[in-house]
XYZ file of C-alpha atoms in Angstrom:
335
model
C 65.478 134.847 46.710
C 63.221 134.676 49.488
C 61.309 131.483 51.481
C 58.121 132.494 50.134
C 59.202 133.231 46.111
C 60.210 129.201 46.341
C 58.139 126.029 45.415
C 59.869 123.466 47.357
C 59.573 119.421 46.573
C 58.577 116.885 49.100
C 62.052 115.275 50.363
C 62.912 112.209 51.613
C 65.356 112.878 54.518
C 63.857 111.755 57.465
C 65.504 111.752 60.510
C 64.958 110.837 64.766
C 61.352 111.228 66.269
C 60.357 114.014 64.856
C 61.164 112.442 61.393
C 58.705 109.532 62.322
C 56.231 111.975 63.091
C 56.278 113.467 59.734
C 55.731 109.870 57.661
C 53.155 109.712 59.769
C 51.488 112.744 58.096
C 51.944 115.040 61.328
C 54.215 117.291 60.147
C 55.925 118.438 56.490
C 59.704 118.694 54.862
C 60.725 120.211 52.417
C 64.512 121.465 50.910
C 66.168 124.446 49.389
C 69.318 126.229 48.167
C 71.900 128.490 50.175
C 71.960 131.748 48.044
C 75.397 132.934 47.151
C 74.415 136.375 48.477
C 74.272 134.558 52.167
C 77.942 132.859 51.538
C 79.837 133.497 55.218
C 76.268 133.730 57.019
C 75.970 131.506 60.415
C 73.513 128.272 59.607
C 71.002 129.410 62.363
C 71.036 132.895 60.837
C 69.938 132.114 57.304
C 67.287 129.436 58.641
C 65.537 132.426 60.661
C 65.539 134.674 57.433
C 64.070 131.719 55.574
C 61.578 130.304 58.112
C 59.863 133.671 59.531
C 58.230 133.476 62.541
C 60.260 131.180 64.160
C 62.955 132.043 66.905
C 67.114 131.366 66.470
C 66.957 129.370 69.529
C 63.731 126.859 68.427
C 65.288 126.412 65.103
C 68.820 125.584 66.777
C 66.818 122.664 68.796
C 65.674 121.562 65.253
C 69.115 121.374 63.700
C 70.070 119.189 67.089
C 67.419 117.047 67.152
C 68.611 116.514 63.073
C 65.045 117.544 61.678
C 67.290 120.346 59.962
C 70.718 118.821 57.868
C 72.635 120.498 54.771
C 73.795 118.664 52.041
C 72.216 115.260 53.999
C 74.679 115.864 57.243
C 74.086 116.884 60.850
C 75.867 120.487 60.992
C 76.518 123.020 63.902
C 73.903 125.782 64.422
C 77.032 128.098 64.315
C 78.619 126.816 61.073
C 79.473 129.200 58.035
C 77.620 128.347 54.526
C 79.534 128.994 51.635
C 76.600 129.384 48.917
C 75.091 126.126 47.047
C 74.438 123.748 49.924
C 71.064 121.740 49.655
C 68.882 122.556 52.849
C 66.450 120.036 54.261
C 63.814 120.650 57.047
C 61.562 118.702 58.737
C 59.001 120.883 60.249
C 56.965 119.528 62.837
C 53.410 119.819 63.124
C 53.256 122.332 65.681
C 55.236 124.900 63.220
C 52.669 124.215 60.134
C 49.975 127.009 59.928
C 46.315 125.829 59.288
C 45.399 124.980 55.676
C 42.020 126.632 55.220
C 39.381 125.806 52.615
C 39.010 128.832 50.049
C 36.178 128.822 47.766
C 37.800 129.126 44.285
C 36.327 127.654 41.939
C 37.295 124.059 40.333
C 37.210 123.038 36.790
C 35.780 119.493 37.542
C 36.236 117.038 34.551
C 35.368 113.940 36.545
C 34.080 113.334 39.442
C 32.320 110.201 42.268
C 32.974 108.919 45.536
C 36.707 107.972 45.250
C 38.604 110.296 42.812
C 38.386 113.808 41.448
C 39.986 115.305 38.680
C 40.369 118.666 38.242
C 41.905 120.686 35.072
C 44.807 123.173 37.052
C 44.663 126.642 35.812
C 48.259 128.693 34.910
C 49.987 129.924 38.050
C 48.056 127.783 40.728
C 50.777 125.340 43.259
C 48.944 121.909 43.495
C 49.329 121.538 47.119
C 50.802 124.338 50.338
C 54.386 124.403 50.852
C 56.948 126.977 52.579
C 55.366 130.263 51.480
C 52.112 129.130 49.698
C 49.442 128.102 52.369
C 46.513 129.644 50.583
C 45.373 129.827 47.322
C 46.902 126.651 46.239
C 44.452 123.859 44.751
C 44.827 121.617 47.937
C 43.140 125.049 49.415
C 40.682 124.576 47.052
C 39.734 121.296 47.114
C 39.398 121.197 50.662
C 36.397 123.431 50.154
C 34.950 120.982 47.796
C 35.632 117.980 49.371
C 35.471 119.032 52.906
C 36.392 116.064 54.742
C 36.556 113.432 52.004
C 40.321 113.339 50.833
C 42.745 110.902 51.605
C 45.305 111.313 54.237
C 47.897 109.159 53.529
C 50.626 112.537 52.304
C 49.696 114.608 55.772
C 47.941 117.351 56.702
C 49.741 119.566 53.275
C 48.502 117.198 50.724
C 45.377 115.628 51.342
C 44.593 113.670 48.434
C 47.710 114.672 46.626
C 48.823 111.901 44.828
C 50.682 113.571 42.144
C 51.227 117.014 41.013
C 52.081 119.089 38.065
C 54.188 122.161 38.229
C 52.892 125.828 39.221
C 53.266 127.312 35.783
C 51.962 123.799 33.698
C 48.224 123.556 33.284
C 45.521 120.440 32.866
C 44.191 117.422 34.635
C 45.737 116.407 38.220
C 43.868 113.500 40.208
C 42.513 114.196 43.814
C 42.283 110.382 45.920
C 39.059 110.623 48.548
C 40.016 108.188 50.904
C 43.282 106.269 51.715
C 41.771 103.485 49.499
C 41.655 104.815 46.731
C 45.105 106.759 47.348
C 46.712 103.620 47.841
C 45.396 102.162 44.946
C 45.940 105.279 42.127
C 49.694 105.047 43.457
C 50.009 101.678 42.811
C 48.975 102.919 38.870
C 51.737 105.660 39.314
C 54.550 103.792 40.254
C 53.447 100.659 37.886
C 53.527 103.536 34.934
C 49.905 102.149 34.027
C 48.598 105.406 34.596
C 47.907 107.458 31.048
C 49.298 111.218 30.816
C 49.103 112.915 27.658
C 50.482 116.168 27.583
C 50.420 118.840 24.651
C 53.570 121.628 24.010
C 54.552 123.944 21.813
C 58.697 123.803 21.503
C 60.797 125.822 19.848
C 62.211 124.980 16.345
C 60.843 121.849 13.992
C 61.096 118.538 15.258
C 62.465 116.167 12.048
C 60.994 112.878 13.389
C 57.239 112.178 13.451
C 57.569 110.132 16.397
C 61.001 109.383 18.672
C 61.342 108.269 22.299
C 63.904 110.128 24.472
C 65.091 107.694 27.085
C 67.779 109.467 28.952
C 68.542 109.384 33.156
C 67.423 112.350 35.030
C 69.011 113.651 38.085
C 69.470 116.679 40.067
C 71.578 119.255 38.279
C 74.948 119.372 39.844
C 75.379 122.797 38.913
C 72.144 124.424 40.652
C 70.412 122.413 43.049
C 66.774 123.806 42.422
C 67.162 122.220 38.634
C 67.034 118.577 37.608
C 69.256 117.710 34.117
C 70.079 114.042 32.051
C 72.965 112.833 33.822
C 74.170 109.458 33.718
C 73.707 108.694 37.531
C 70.182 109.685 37.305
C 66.771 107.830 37.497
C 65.561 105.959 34.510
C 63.261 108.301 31.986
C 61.322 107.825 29.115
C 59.229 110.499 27.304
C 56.910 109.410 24.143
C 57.446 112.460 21.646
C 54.534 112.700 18.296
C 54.386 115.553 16.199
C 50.900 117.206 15.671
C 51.894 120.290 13.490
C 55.041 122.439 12.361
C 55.428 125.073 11.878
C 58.409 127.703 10.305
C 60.441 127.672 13.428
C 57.851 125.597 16.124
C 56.731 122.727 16.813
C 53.138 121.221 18.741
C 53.737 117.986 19.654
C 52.079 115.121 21.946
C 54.083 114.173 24.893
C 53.561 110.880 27.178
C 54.887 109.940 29.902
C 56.018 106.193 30.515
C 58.046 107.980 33.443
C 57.409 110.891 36.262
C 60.223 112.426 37.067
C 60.818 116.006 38.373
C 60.276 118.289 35.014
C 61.038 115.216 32.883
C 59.149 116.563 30.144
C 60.735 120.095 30.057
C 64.230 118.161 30.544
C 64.023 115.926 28.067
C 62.643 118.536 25.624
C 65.488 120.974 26.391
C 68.703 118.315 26.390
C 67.033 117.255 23.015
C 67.970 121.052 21.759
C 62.909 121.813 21.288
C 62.972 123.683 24.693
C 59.618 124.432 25.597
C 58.070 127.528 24.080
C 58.114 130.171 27.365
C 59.603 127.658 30.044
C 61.668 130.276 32.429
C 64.024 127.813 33.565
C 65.162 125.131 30.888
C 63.796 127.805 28.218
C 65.425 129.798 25.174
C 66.647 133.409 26.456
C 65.796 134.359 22.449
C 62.726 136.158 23.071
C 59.837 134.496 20.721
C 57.707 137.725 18.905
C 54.745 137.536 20.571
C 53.869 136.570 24.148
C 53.743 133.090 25.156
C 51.960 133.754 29.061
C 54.486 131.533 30.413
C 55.457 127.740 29.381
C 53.474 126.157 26.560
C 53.079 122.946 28.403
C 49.586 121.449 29.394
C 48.241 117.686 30.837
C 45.636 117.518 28.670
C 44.646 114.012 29.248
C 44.705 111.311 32.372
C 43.294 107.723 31.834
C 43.411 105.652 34.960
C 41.590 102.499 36.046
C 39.060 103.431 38.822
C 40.314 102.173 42.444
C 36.770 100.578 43.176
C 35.147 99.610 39.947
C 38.101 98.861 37.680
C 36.412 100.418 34.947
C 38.969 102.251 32.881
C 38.511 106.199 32.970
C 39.986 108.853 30.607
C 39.679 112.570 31.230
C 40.663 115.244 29.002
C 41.665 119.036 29.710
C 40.670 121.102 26.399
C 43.903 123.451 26.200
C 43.543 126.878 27.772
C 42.927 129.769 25.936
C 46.361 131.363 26.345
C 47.503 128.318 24.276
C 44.756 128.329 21.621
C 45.762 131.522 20.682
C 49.578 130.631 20.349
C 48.245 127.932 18.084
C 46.205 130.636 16.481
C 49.258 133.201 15.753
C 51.360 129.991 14.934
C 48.987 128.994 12.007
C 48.882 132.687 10.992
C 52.567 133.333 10.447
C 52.335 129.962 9.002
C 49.878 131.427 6.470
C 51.733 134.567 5.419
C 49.290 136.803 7.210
């Protein structure tokens, strides 16, 4: 797998001067895997196929100065990988390409001085990372915006405050200024924050309602994949059932907790993967196509960082799932 077919996460090893730099919003990290296929490779070797443009000898003075580690430790430019190991990079800002404004067009669903919510189609990353530094809805909103977006997550995610994944759609919040930032995370981490999500999952739910309260961690087995594991961080999903049907189910989801693919996890160690999701997914192939994961934020209700007027968006469900819905009801129906 290549640097640029990867979506990497944000992480938090931060290391030296460099490091300080990038909490300061100068520069970006992010992590990933050691392919199998690379097993025997020197260090410096596989960082230059994974980080084109970039010289052996520049990315040797980054793994000395400890803005490169693997598996969290300080390693030797000329050290063998065996397959597996967790990457992490610091990249400073003088490595980071510019992140243009593109004029594609926004679904706005709300919109003033402070915040901006948008409804994320299918396919689109929230905000650049190694490999995606165009097209992605940071891209976007940079054209709307211009210079009104916080900068408190660096010059990568201006007014990211939280994100959904590439292949979910609906409502993400955009913070204008470091204010309001400051004050929507403070919602996040407080789990104040509403998020309603809507799925379809594979076979029928028995319950009406249940809450799935189970740990999530990183999967110890493949390091781009989180799983419920005892040692992991503290997760609660809110499950209702809206419909079943023979051998589905379209549910409500909310989230007390925001955890990395908590929603997909939870819904795949509870044996209703998510209709079409290409990682925690069913291999059985469903008869008809799904477009991807059934999985869509379809409403955000947050208290507004100025006024403290209480605010509720919602994102009507795309088309792609409407007409899963559609062919649901039909087989449903006998037709």
């Amino acid at each position: 797998m290549s640097l640029k077919d990867m979506d990497f996460p944000r992480t938090e090893l931060n290391t030296g001067s460099q490091a300080e730099a990038d909490r300061s919003g100068s520069g970006d990290s992010f992590s990933f895997c050691i392919d199998p296929a690379e097993a025997g490779e020197r260090f410096d070797k596989v960082l230059a196929a994974r980080i084109p443009g970039q010289s052996r000898s520049y990315l040797k003075k980054l793994i000395k100065e400890g803005c490169i580690r693997m598996d969290g430790r300080p390693v030797k430019p000329s050290a063998n990988v065996s397959g597996g190991e967790e990457v992490s990079v610091i990249l400073p800002v003088q490595m980071l390409p510019d992140i243009l404004p593109e004029d594609i067009p926004l679904d706005v669903l709300y919109e003033d001085d402070d915040v901006l919510v948008v409804n994320k189609p299918k396919d689109m990353v929230v905000h650049p990372a190694a490999g995606h530094y165009s097209g992605t809805l940071v891209n976007a909103v940079l054209f709307h915006c211009g210079d009104s977006l916080s900068g408190i997550n660096g010059v990568l995610r201006p007014g990211i405050v939280h994100r959904i994944d590439k292949d979910t759609t609906g409502s993400v919040i955009i913070c204008k200024n470091d204010a309001a930032h400051r004050c929507i995370a403070e919602q996040l981490a407080g789990h104040t924050i509403v998020r309603r999500y809507r799925a379809i999952v594979l076979g029928n739910i028995r319950e009406d309602t249940l809450t799935i309260r189970q740990p999530i961690g990183r999967d110890p087995s493949d390091r781009k994949k989180m799983a419920v594991r005892p040692d992991g961080k503290t997760a609660v999903t809110h499950v209702t059932v809206l419909q079943r049907f023979e051998d589905y189910t379209y549910i409500e989801c909310r989230l007390e907790t925001g955890r990395t693919h908590q929603i997909r996890v939870h819904l795949a160690w509870k044996k209703h993967p998510i209709l079409g999701d290409p990682v925690y997914g069913s291999r059985r192939k469903p008869p008809f196509e799904t477009f991807g994961q059934c999985l869509h934020a379809m409403t955000l209700g947050f208290h507004h960082p100025v006024t403290g007027v209480y605010i509720e968006t919602e994102a009507p469900l795309p088309e792609y799932f409407q007409k899963i819905l559609h062919r649901l009801s039909e087989r449903n129906n006998g037709k």
